[in-house]
XYZ file of N, CA and C in Angstrom:
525
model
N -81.180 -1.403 21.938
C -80.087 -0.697 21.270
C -79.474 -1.626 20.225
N -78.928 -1.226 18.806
C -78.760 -1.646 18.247
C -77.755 -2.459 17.903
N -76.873 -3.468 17.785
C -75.640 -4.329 17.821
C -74.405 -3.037 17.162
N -73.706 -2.749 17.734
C -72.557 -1.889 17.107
C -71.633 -2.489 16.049
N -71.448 -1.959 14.765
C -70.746 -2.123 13.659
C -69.658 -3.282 13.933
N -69.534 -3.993 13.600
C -67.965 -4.460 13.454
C -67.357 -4.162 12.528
N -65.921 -4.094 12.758
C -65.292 -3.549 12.029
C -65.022 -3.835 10.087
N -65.723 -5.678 10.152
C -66.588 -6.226 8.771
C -67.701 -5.037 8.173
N -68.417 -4.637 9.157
C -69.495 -4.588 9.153
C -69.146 -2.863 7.975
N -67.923 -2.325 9.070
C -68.545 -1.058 8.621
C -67.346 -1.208 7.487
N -66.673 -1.736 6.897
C -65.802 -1.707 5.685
C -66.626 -2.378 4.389
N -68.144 -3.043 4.964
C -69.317 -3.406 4.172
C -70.074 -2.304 3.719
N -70.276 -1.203 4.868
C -71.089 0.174 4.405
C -70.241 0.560 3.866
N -68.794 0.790 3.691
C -68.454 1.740 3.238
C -68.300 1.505 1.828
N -67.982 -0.201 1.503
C -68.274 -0.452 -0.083
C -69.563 -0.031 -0.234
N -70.733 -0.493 0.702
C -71.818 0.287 -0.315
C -72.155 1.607 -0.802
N -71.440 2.426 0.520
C -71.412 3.473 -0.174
C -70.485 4.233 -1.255
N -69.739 2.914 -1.896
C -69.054 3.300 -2.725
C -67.948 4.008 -2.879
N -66.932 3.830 -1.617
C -65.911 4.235 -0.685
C -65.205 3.695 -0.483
N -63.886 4.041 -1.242
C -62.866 2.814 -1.115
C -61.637 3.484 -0.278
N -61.180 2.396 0.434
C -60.391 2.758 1.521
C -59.189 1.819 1.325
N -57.812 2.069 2.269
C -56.999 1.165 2.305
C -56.935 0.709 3.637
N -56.875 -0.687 4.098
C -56.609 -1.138 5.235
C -55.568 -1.842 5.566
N -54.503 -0.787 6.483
C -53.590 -1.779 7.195
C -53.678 -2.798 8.662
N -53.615 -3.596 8.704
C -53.022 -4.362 10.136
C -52.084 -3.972 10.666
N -52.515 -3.794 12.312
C -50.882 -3.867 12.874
C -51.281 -4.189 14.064
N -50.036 -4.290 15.118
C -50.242 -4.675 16.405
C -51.228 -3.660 17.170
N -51.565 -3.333 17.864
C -52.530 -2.559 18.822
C -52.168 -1.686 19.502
N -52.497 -0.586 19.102
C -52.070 1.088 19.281
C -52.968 1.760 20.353
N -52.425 2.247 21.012
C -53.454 3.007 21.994
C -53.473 4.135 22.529
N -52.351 4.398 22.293
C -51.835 6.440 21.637
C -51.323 6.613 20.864
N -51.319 8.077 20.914
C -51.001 8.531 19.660
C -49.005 7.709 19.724
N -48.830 8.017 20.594
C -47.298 7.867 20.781
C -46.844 6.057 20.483
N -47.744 5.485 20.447
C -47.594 4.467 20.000
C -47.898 3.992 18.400
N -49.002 4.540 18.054
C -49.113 4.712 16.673
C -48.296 5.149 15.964
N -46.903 6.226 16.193
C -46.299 6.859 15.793
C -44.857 5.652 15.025
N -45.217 4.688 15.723
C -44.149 3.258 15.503
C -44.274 3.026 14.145
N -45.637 3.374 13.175
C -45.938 3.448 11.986
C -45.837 3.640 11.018
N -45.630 5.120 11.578
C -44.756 5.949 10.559
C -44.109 5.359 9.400
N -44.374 5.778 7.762
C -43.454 5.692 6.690
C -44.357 4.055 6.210
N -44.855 3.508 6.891
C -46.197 2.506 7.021
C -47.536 2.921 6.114
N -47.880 4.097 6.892
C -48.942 4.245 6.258
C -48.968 5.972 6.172
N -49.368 6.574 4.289
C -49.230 7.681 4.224
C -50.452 8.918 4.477
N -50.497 10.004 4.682
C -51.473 10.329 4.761
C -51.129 11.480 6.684
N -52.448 12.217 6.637
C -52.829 12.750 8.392
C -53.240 11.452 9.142
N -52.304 11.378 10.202
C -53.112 10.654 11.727
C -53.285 11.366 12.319
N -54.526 10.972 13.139
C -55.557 11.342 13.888
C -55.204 11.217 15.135
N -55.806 11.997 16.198
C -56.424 11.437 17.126
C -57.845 12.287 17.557
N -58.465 11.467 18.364
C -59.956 11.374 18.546
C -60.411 11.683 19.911
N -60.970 12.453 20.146
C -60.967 12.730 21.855
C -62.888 12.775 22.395
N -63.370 11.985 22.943
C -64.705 11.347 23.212
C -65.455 12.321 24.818
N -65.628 13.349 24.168
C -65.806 14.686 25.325
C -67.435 15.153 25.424
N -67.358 15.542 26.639
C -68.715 15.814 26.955
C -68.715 17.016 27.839
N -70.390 17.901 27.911
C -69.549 18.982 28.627
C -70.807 19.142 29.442
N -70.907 19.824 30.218
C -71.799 19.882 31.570
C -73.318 19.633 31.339
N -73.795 19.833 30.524
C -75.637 19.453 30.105
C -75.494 18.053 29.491
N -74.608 17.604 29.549
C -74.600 16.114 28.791
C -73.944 16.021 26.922
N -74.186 16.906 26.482
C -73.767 16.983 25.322
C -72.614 16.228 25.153
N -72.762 15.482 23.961
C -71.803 14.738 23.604
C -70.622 15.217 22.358
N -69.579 15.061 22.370
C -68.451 15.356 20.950
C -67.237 14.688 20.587
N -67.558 14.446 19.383
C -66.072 13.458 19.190
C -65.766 14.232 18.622
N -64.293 14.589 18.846
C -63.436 15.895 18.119
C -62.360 14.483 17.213
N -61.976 15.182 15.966
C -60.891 14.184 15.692
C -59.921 15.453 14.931
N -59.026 14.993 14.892
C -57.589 15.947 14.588
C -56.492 15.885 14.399
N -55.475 16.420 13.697
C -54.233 16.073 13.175
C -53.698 15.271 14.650
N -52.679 14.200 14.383
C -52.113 13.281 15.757
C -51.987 14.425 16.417
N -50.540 15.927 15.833
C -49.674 16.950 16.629
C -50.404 18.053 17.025
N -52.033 18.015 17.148
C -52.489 19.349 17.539
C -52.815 19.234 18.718
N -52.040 20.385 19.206
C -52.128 20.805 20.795
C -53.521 21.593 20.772
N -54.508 20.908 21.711
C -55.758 21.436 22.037
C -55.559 21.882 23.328
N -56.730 23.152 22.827
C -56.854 23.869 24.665
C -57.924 23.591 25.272
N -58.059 22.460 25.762
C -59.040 21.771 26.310
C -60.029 22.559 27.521
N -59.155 23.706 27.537
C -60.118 24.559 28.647
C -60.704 25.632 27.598
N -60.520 26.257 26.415
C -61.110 26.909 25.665
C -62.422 25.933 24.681
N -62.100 25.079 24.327
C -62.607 24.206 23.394
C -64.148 24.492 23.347
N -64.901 24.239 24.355
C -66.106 24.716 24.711
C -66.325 25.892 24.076
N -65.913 26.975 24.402
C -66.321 28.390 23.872
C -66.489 28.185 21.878
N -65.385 27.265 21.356
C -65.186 27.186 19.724
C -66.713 26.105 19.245
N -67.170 25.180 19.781
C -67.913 24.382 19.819
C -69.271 25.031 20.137
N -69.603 26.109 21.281
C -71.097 26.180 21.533
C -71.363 25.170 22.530
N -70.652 24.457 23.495
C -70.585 23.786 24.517
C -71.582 24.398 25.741
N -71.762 23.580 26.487
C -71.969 24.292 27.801
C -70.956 23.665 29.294
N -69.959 25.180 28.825
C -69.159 24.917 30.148
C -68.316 23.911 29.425
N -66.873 24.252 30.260
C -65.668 22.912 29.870
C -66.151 22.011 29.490
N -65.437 21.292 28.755
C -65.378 19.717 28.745
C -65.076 18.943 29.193
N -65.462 17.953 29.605
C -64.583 16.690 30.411
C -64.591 15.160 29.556
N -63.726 14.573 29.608
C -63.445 13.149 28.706
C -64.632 12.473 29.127
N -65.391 12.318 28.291
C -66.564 10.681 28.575
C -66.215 9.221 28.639
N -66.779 8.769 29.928
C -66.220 7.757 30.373
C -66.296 6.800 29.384
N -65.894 5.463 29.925
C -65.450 4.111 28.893
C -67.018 3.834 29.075
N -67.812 3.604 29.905
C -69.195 3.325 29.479
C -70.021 3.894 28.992
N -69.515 5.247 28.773
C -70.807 6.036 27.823
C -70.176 5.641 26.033
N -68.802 5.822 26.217
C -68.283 5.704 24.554
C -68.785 4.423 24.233
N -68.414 2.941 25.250
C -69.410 1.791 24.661
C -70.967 2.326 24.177
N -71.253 2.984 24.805
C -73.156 3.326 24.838
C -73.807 4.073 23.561
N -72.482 4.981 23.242
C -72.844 5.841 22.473
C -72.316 5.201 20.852
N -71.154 4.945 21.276
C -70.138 4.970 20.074
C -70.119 3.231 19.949
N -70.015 2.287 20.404
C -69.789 0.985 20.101
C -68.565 0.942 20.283
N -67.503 1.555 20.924
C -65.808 1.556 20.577
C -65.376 1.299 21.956
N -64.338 0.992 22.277
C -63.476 0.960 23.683
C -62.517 2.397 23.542
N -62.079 2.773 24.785
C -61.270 3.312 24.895
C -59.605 2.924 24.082
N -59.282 3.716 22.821
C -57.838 3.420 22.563
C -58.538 2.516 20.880
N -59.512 2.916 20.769
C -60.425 2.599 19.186
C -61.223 3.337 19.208
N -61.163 4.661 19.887
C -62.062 5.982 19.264
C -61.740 6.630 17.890
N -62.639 6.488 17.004
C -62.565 6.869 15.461
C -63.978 7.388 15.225
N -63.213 8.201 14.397
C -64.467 9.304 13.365
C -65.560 7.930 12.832
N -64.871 6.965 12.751
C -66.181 5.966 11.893
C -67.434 5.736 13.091
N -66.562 5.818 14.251
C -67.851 5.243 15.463
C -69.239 5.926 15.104
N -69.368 6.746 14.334
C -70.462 7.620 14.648
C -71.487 6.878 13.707
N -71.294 6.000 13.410
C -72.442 5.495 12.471
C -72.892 4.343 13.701
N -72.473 3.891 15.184
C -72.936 3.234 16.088
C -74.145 4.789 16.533
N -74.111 5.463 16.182
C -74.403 6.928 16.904
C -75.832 7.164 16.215
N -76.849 5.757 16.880
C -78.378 5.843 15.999
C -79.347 6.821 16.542
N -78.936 7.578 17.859
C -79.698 8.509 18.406
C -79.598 10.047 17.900
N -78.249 9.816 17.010
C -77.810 11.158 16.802
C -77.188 12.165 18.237
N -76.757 11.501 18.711
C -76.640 12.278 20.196
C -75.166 12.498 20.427
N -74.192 12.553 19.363
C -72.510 12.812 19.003
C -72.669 13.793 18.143
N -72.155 14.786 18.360
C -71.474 15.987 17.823
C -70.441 15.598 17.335
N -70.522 15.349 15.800
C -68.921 15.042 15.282
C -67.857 16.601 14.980
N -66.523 16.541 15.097
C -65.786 17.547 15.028
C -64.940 17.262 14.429
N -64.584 18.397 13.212
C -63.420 17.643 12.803
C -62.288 18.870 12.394
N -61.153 19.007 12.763
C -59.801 19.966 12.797
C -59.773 20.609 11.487
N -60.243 21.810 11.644
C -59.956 21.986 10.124
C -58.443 21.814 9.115
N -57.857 22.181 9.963
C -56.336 21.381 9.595
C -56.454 19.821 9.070
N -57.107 18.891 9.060
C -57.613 17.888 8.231
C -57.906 17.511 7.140
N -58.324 18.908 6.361
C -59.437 19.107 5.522
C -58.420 19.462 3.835
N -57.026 19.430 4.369
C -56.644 19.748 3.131
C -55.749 19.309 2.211
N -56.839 17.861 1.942
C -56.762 17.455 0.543
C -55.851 15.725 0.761
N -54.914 15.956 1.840
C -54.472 14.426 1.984
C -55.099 13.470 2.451
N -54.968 11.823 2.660
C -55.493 11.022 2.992
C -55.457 10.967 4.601
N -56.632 10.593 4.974
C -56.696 10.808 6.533
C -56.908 9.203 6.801
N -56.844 8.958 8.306
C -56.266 7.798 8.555
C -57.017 7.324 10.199
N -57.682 6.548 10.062
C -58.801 6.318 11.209
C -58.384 4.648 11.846
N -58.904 4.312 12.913
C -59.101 3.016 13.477
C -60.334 2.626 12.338
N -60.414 1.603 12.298
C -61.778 1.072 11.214
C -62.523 -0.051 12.919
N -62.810 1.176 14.010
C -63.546 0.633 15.403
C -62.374 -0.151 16.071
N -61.934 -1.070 15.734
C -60.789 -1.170 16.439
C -58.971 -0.821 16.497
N -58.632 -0.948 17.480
C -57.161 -0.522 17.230
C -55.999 -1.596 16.501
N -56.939 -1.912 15.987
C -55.612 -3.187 15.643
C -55.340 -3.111 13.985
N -56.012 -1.695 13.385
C -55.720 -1.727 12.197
C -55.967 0.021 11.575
N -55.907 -0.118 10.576
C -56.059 1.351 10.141
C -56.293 1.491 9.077
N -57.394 2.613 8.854
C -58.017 2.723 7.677
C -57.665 3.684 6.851
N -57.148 3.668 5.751
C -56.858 5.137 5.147
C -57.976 5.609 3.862
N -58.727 6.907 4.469
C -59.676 7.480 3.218
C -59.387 8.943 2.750
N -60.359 9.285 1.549
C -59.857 10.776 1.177
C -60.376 11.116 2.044
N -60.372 12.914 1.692
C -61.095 13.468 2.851
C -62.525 14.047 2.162
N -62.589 14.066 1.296
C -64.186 13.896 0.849
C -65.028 12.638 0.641
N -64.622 11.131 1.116
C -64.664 9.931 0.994
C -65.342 10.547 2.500
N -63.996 10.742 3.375
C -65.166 10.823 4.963
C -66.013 11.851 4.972
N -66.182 12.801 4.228
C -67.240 13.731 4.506
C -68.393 12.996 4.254
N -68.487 12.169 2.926
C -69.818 11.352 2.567
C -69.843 10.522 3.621
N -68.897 9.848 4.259
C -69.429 8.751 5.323
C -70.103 9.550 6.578
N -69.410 10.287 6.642
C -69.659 10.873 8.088
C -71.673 11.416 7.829
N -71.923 12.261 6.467
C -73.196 13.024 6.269
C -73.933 11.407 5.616
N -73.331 10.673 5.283
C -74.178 9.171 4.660
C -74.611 8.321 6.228
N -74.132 8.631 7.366
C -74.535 8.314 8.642
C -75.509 9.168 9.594
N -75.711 10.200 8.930
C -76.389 11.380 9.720
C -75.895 12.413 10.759
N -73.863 12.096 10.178
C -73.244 13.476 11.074
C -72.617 14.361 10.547
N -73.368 15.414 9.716
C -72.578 16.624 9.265
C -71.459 17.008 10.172
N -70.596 17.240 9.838
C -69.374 17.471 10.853
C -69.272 19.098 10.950
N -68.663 19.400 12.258
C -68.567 20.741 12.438
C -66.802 20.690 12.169
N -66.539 21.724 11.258
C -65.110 21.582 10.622
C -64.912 22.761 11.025
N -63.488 22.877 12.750
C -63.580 24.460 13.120
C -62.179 24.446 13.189
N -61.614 25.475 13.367
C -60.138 25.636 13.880
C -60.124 25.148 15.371
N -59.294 24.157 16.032
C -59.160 23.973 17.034
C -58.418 24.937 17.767
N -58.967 25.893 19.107
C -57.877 26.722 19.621
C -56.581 25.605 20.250
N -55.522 26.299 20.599
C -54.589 25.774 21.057
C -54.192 26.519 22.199
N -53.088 25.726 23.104
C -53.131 26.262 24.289
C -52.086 27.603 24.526
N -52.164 28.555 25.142
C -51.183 29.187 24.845
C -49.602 28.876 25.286
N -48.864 29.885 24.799
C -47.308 28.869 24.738
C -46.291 29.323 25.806
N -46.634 28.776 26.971
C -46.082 28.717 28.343
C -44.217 28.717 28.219
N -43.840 28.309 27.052
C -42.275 28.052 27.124
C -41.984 26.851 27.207
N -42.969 25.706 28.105
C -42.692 24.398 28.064
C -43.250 23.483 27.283
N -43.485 24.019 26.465
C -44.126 22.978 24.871
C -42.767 23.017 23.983
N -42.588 22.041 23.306
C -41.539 22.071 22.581
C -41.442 20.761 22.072
């Protein structure tokens, strides 16, 4: 298996592919709710990234506005899944993705030489501002357009599936 990107590594592909990005530093984020300390930092959609798998093995990295409430029990049906989803463990995302848990990013997928990640991406994403990724680890952040990541994502071999994420329905206690 092949040595997974470092985070040099892949801000090297992305100059070659002629993709210019901005990179901030910061201390080490590992939710969304912590990332949120950022804010007014860095402009643009944050993400988060959810490393899911669903009963035949199929693999999917969904990524999506930080505030979208997913219905993690519908999700499957929007995707073509088989059967719910369940979070993939910390040793398959090393296996698959090269990333730890709490540095899951849309970039991992270029560790993804089998092709065996379903990339996903919110269509709520898609319109027109700068989106904002881990560059593999959490200790910094990458900001690109959003046609900058479409070429990275299809310049790696993952056309992205760009769907409406369902959401969960609204019980009264969301707020």
């Amino acid at each position: 298996m092949p040595t997974p990107l470092s985070p040099d590594d892949l801000i090297a592909k992305l100059e070659e592919l002629g993709i210019k990005t901005e990179r901030i530093d910061h201390v080490a984020v590992f939710t969304v709710a912590e990332s949120k300390e950022l804010r007014g930092k860095v402009p643009g959609h944050h993400t988060k990234n959810l490393f899911l798998k669903d009963k035949k093995g199929r693999i999917f990295l969904v990524s999506a506005l930080e505030s979208t409430r997913i219905d993690l029990k519908r999700l499957h049906e929007r995707l073509g899944a088989s059967g719910r989803l369940s979070f993939g463990s910390a040793e398959l995302l090393m296996e698959k993705l090269g990333v730890t848990p709490g540095s899951v990013t849309a970039f991992a997928v270029a560790n993804d030489h089998g092709g065996d990640v379903t990339m996903v991406l919110d269509a709520a994403l898609m319109d027109g501002e700068r989106l904002n990724f881990h560059p593999l680890v959490n200790t910094a952040t990458l900001g690109i357009s959003r046609d900058d990541m479409l070429a990275f994502l299809r310049a790696v071999g993952h056309e992205p599936m760009i769907v409406d994420l369902p959401t969960p329905p609204d019980d009264g206690q969301n707020g």
